[in-house]
Amino acid sequence: MDALDYRIVDMLQRDGRATQLELSRGVKLSQPAVAERIRKLEEKGVITGYTARVDATQLGKDITAFIGVSIEHPKHFEGFARKVAELPDVLEAHRVAGQDSYVLKVKTANTRTLDSLLVETLRTIPGVTRTSTTIVLSTLKEDTHVRVPDELLNGE
């Protein structure tokens, strides 16, 4: 990747609806050249997809929670990962170091649906020994933009 690729990635993160023409003006390349660079960035897996950011409360998801999950043995990791990947209220799942084996970010309708997720789903997955839930009261910052360092944008 060169500085132009990093600039394209940065611009798309800031505005995923930017047209190739707008991007080409921003990086001072032709539209076909930008299209080719985007195609290559997608093929390499640098750009993994495009999405709209939404207000979850407008979609009836009033509860955001982080759930720490402890798994008794690594032999259960694969089964746990498969099951969690199927759960629509789980937005993020990370295997972590520390007291928990995984941390999940969840957006769900209410405390009743959160309780159901914990008791009827997560705690019934083989290998799960404990969950620890933190409910979000307010959000100060929630972003998906991965900062591209200035030296990469400028080709230094």
PDB file of C-alpha atoms in Angstrom:
ATOM      1  CA  MET A   1       0.000   0.000   0.000  1.00  0.00           C
ATOM      2  CA  ASP A   2       1.165   3.499  -0.741  1.00  0.00           C
ATOM      3  CA  ALA A   3       0.060   6.917   0.511  1.00  0.00           C
ATOM      4  CA  LEU A   4      -2.719   7.111  -2.104  1.00  0.00           C
ATOM      5  CA  ASP A   5      -4.196   3.799  -0.945  1.00  0.00           C
ATOM      6  CA  TYR A   6      -4.097   4.977   2.663  1.00  0.00           C
ATOM      7  CA  ARG A   7      -5.819   8.226   1.686  1.00  0.00           C
ATOM      8  CA  ILE A   8      -8.547   6.330  -0.173  1.00  0.00           C
ATOM      9  CA  VAL A   9      -9.094   4.078   2.846  1.00  0.00           C
ATOM     10  CA  ASP A  10      -9.219   7.095   5.145  1.00  0.00           C
ATOM     11  CA  MET A  11     -11.683   8.935   2.898  1.00  0.00           C
ATOM     12  CA  LEU A  12     -13.958   5.887   2.620  1.00  0.00           C
ATOM     13  CA  GLN A  13     -13.947   5.457   6.387  1.00  0.00           C
ATOM     14  CA  ARG A  14     -15.032   9.055   6.798  1.00  0.00           C
ATOM     15  CA  ASP A  15     -17.716   8.791   4.101  1.00  0.00           C
ATOM     16  CA  GLY A  16     -18.569   5.336   2.817  1.00  0.00           C
ATOM     17  CA  ARG A  17     -20.970   6.900   0.323  1.00  0.00           C
ATOM     18  CA  ALA A  18     -18.246   8.938  -1.384  1.00  0.00           C
ATOM     19  CA  THR A  19     -18.317   8.352  -5.120  1.00  0.00           C
ATOM     20  CA  GLN A  20     -15.275   7.211  -7.029  1.00  0.00           C
ATOM     21  CA  LEU A  21     -15.281  10.607  -8.717  1.00  0.00           C
ATOM     22  CA  GLU A  22     -15.163  12.369  -5.334  1.00  0.00           C
ATOM     23  CA  LEU A  23     -12.381  10.059  -4.194  1.00  0.00           C
ATOM     24  CA  SER A  24     -10.435  10.637  -7.421  1.00  0.00           C
ATOM     25  CA  ARG A  25     -10.589  14.393  -6.863  1.00  0.00           C
ATOM     26  CA  GLY A  26      -9.421  13.931  -3.276  1.00  0.00           C
ATOM     27  CA  VAL A  27      -6.365  11.888  -4.221  1.00  0.00           C
ATOM     28  CA  LYS A  28      -5.772  13.525  -7.618  1.00  0.00           C
ATOM     29  CA  LEU A  29      -6.090  10.341  -9.694  1.00  0.00           C
ATOM     30  CA  SER A  30      -8.466   9.391 -12.486  1.00  0.00           C
ATOM     31  CA  GLN A  31     -11.717   7.680 -11.565  1.00  0.00           C
ATOM     32  CA  PRO A  32     -10.676   4.393 -13.264  1.00  0.00           C
ATOM     33  CA  ALA A  33      -7.384   4.424 -11.327  1.00  0.00           C
ATOM     34  CA  VAL A  34      -9.286   4.903  -8.050  1.00  0.00           C
ATOM     35  CA  ALA A  35     -11.721   2.128  -8.987  1.00  0.00           C
ATOM     36  CA  GLU A  36      -8.800  -0.230  -9.606  1.00  0.00           C
ATOM     37  CA  ARG A  37      -7.151   0.684  -6.298  1.00  0.00           C
ATOM     38  CA  ILE A  38     -10.420   0.090  -4.419  1.00  0.00           C
ATOM     39  CA  ARG A  39     -10.834  -3.278  -6.144  1.00  0.00           C
ATOM     40  CA  LYS A  40      -7.311  -4.301  -5.074  1.00  0.00           C
ATOM     41  CA  LEU A  41      -7.886  -3.064  -1.505  1.00  0.00           C
ATOM     42  CA  GLU A  42     -11.044  -5.188  -1.355  1.00  0.00           C
ATOM     43  CA  GLU A  43      -9.231  -8.239  -2.783  1.00  0.00           C
ATOM     44  CA  LYS A  44      -6.425  -7.874  -0.215  1.00  0.00           C
ATOM     45  CA  GLY A  45      -8.980  -7.650   2.592  1.00  0.00           C
ATOM     46  CA  VAL A  46      -7.978  -4.113   3.592  1.00  0.00           C
ATOM     47  CA  ILE A  47     -11.533  -2.981   2.832  1.00  0.00           C
ATOM     48  CA  THR A  48     -13.782  -5.658   4.299  1.00  0.00           C
ATOM     49  CA  GLY A  49     -17.193  -4.169   3.518  1.00  0.00           C
ATOM     50  CA  TYR A  50     -19.444  -1.137   3.501  1.00  0.00           C
ATOM     51  CA  THR A  51     -22.181  -0.290   5.959  1.00  0.00           C
ATOM     52  CA  ALA A  52     -24.462   2.454   7.268  1.00  0.00           C
ATOM     53  CA  ARG A  53     -24.087   3.472  10.904  1.00  0.00           C
ATOM     54  CA  VAL A  54     -27.463   3.597  12.627  1.00  0.00           C
ATOM     55  CA  ASP A  55     -28.955   4.665  15.944  1.00  0.00           C
ATOM     56  CA  ALA A  56     -29.773   1.323  17.587  1.00  0.00           C
ATOM     57  CA  THR A  57     -32.475   2.890  19.767  1.00  0.00           C
ATOM     58  CA  GLN A  58     -34.350   3.873  16.598  1.00  0.00           C
ATOM     59  CA  LEU A  59     -34.414   0.143  15.772  1.00  0.00           C
ATOM     60  CA  GLY A  60     -35.742  -0.849  19.203  1.00  0.00           C
ATOM     61  CA  LYS A  61     -32.376  -1.826  20.667  1.00  0.00           C
ATOM     62  CA  ASP A  62     -32.380   0.212  23.879  1.00  0.00           C
ATOM     63  CA  ILE A  63     -29.777  -1.764  25.848  1.00  0.00           C
ATOM     64  CA  THR A  64     -26.058  -1.861  25.109  1.00  0.00           C
ATOM     65  CA  ALA A  65     -24.052  -4.239  27.264  1.00  0.00           C
ATOM     66  CA  PHE A  66     -20.600  -5.748  27.441  1.00  0.00           C
ATOM     67  CA  ILE A  67     -20.541  -9.360  28.540  1.00  0.00           C
ATOM     68  CA  GLY A  68     -17.412 -11.079  29.784  1.00  0.00           C
ATOM     69  CA  VAL A  69     -17.564 -14.831  29.241  1.00  0.00           C
ATOM     70  CA  SER A  70     -15.302 -17.385  30.904  1.00  0.00           C
ATOM     71  CA  ILE A  71     -14.749 -20.696  29.124  1.00  0.00           C
ATOM     72  CA  GLU A  72     -13.452 -23.647  31.154  1.00  0.00           C
ATOM     73  CA  HIS A  73     -11.074 -25.031  28.491  1.00  0.00           C
ATOM     74  CA  PRO A  74      -9.808 -23.951  25.050  1.00  0.00           C
ATOM     75  CA  LYS A  75     -11.364 -27.092  23.519  1.00  0.00           C
ATOM     76  CA  HIS A  76     -14.717 -25.240  23.819  1.00  0.00           C
ATOM     77  CA  PHE A  77     -13.568 -22.089  21.978  1.00  0.00           C
ATOM     78  CA  GLU A  78     -14.570 -23.268  18.500  1.00  0.00           C
ATOM     79  CA  GLY A  79     -18.081 -24.333  19.521  1.00  0.00           C
ATOM     80  CA  PHE A  80     -18.583 -21.125  21.457  1.00  0.00           C
ATOM     81  CA  ALA A  81     -17.428 -19.031  18.496  1.00  0.00           C
ATOM     82  CA  ARG A  82     -19.806 -20.835  16.114  1.00  0.00           C
ATOM     83  CA  LYS A  83     -22.781 -20.298  18.426  1.00  0.00           C
ATOM     84  CA  VAL A  84     -22.006 -16.633  19.128  1.00  0.00           C
ATOM     85  CA  ALA A  85     -21.601 -15.902  15.398  1.00  0.00           C
ATOM     86  CA  GLU A  86     -25.279 -16.867  14.973  1.00  0.00           C
ATOM     87  CA  LEU A  87     -26.595 -14.438  17.614  1.00  0.00           C
ATOM     88  CA  PRO A  88     -28.011 -11.270  16.015  1.00  0.00           C
ATOM     89  CA  ASP A  89     -27.799  -9.144  19.180  1.00  0.00           C
ATOM     90  CA  VAL A  90     -24.045  -9.810  19.511  1.00  0.00           C
ATOM     91  CA  LEU A  91     -22.327  -7.070  17.486  1.00  0.00           C
ATOM     92  CA  GLU A  92     -18.743  -7.853  18.483  1.00  0.00           C
ATOM     93  CA  ALA A  93     -17.020 -10.867  20.006  1.00  0.00           C
ATOM     94  CA  HIS A  94     -13.372 -10.756  21.042  1.00  0.00           C
ATOM     95  CA  ARG A  95     -11.189 -13.493  22.546  1.00  0.00           C
ATOM     96  CA  VAL A  96      -9.221 -11.691  25.234  1.00  0.00           C
ATOM     97  CA  ALA A  97      -6.462 -12.159  27.775  1.00  0.00           C
ATOM     98  CA  GLY A  98      -7.280 -11.713  31.437  1.00  0.00           C
ATOM     99  CA  GLN A  99     -10.058 -12.938  33.686  1.00  0.00           C
ATOM    100  CA  ASP A 100     -12.502 -13.570  30.811  1.00  0.00           C
ATOM    101  CA  SER A 101     -12.022 -15.710  27.725  1.00  0.00           C
ATOM    102  CA  TYR A 102     -14.255 -13.507  25.546  1.00  0.00           C
ATOM    103  CA  VAL A 103     -15.843 -10.074  25.661  1.00  0.00           C
ATOM    104  CA  LEU A 104     -19.066  -9.524  23.734  1.00  0.00           C
ATOM    105  CA  LYS A 105     -20.666  -6.236  22.749  1.00  0.00           C
ATOM    106  CA  VAL A 106     -24.437  -6.623  22.664  1.00  0.00           C
ATOM    107  CA  LYS A 107     -27.318  -4.384  21.617  1.00  0.00           C
ATOM    108  CA  THR A 108     -30.693  -5.760  22.617  1.00  0.00           C
ATOM    109  CA  ALA A 109     -34.263  -4.541  23.099  1.00  0.00           C
ATOM    110  CA  ASN A 110     -34.557  -4.501  26.886  1.00  0.00           C
ATOM    111  CA  THR A 111     -33.463  -6.154  30.117  1.00  0.00           C
ATOM    112  CA  ARG A 112     -35.795  -9.086  29.473  1.00  0.00           C
ATOM    113  CA  THR A 113     -34.104  -9.903  26.152  1.00  0.00           C
ATOM    114  CA  LEU A 114     -30.685  -9.396  27.766  1.00  0.00           C
ATOM    115  CA  ASP A 115     -31.634 -11.823  30.542  1.00  0.00           C
ATOM    116  CA  SER A 116     -32.790 -14.360  27.956  1.00  0.00           C
ATOM    117  CA  LEU A 117     -29.528 -14.027  26.029  1.00  0.00           C
ATOM    118  CA  LEU A 118     -27.544 -14.621  29.231  1.00  0.00           C
ATOM    119  CA  VAL A 119     -29.567 -17.398  30.849  1.00  0.00           C
ATOM    120  CA  GLU A 120     -31.131 -19.268  27.943  1.00  0.00           C
ATOM    121  CA  THR A 121     -28.352 -18.903  25.392  1.00  0.00           C
ATOM    122  CA  LEU A 122     -24.853 -17.986  26.581  1.00  0.00           C
ATOM    123  CA  ARG A 123     -24.858 -19.950  29.830  1.00  0.00           C
ATOM    124  CA  THR A 124     -26.120 -23.065  28.036  1.00  0.00           C
ATOM    125  CA  ILE A 125     -23.199 -23.188  25.579  1.00  0.00           C
ATOM    126  CA  PRO A 126     -20.843 -26.070  26.481  1.00  0.00           C
ATOM    127  CA  GLY A 127     -17.764 -24.831  28.322  1.00  0.00           C
ATOM    128  CA  VAL A 128     -19.213 -21.523  29.588  1.00  0.00           C
ATOM    129  CA  THR A 129     -18.543 -21.298  33.315  1.00  0.00           C
ATOM    130  CA  ARG A 130     -19.358 -17.661  34.075  1.00  0.00           C
ATOM    131  CA  THR A 131     -20.642 -14.444  32.570  1.00  0.00           C
ATOM    132  CA  SER A 132     -20.183 -10.905  33.829  1.00  0.00           C
ATOM    133  CA  THR A 133     -22.383  -8.168  32.378  1.00  0.00           C
ATOM    134  CA  THR A 134     -21.859  -4.414  32.310  1.00  0.00           C
ATOM    135  CA  ILE A 135     -24.826  -2.373  31.077  1.00  0.00           C
ATOM    136  CA  VAL A 136     -24.033   0.910  29.333  1.00  0.00           C
ATOM    137  CA  LEU A 137     -25.802   3.947  30.824  1.00  0.00           C
ATOM    138  CA  SER A 138     -24.588   6.471  28.254  1.00  0.00           C
ATOM    139  CA  THR A 139     -22.102   6.461  25.405  1.00  0.00           C
ATOM    140  CA  LEU A 140     -19.409   9.113  25.153  1.00  0.00           C
ATOM    141  CA  LYS A 141     -17.791   7.792  21.979  1.00  0.00           C
ATOM    142  CA  GLU A 142     -18.580   4.979  19.582  1.00  0.00           C
ATOM    143  CA  ASP A 143     -16.722   4.939  16.305  1.00  0.00           C
ATOM    144  CA  THR A 144     -15.627   2.561  13.573  1.00  0.00           C
ATOM    145  CA  HIS A 145     -12.956   4.794  12.032  1.00  0.00           C
ATOM    146  CA  VAL A 146      -9.464   3.311  12.314  1.00  0.00           C
ATOM    147  CA  ARG A 147      -7.065   6.251  12.284  1.00  0.00           C
ATOM    148  CA  VAL A 148      -4.505   6.141   9.525  1.00  0.00           C
ATOM    149  CA  PRO A 149      -1.243   7.677  10.828  1.00  0.00           C
ATOM    150  CA  ASP A 150      -0.257  10.933   9.142  1.00  0.00           C
ATOM    151  CA  GLU A 151       3.075   9.507   7.997  1.00  0.00           C
ATOM    152  CA  LEU A 152       1.222   6.850   5.958  1.00  0.00           C
ATOM    153  CA  LEU A 153      -1.183   9.397   4.473  1.00  0.00           C
ATOM    154  CA  ASN A 154       1.729  11.582   3.457  1.00  0.00           C
ATOM    155  CA  GLY A 155       3.972   8.762   2.231  1.00  0.00           C
ATOM    156  CA  GLU A 156       6.736   9.422   4.753  1.00  0.00           C
TER     157      GLU A 156
END
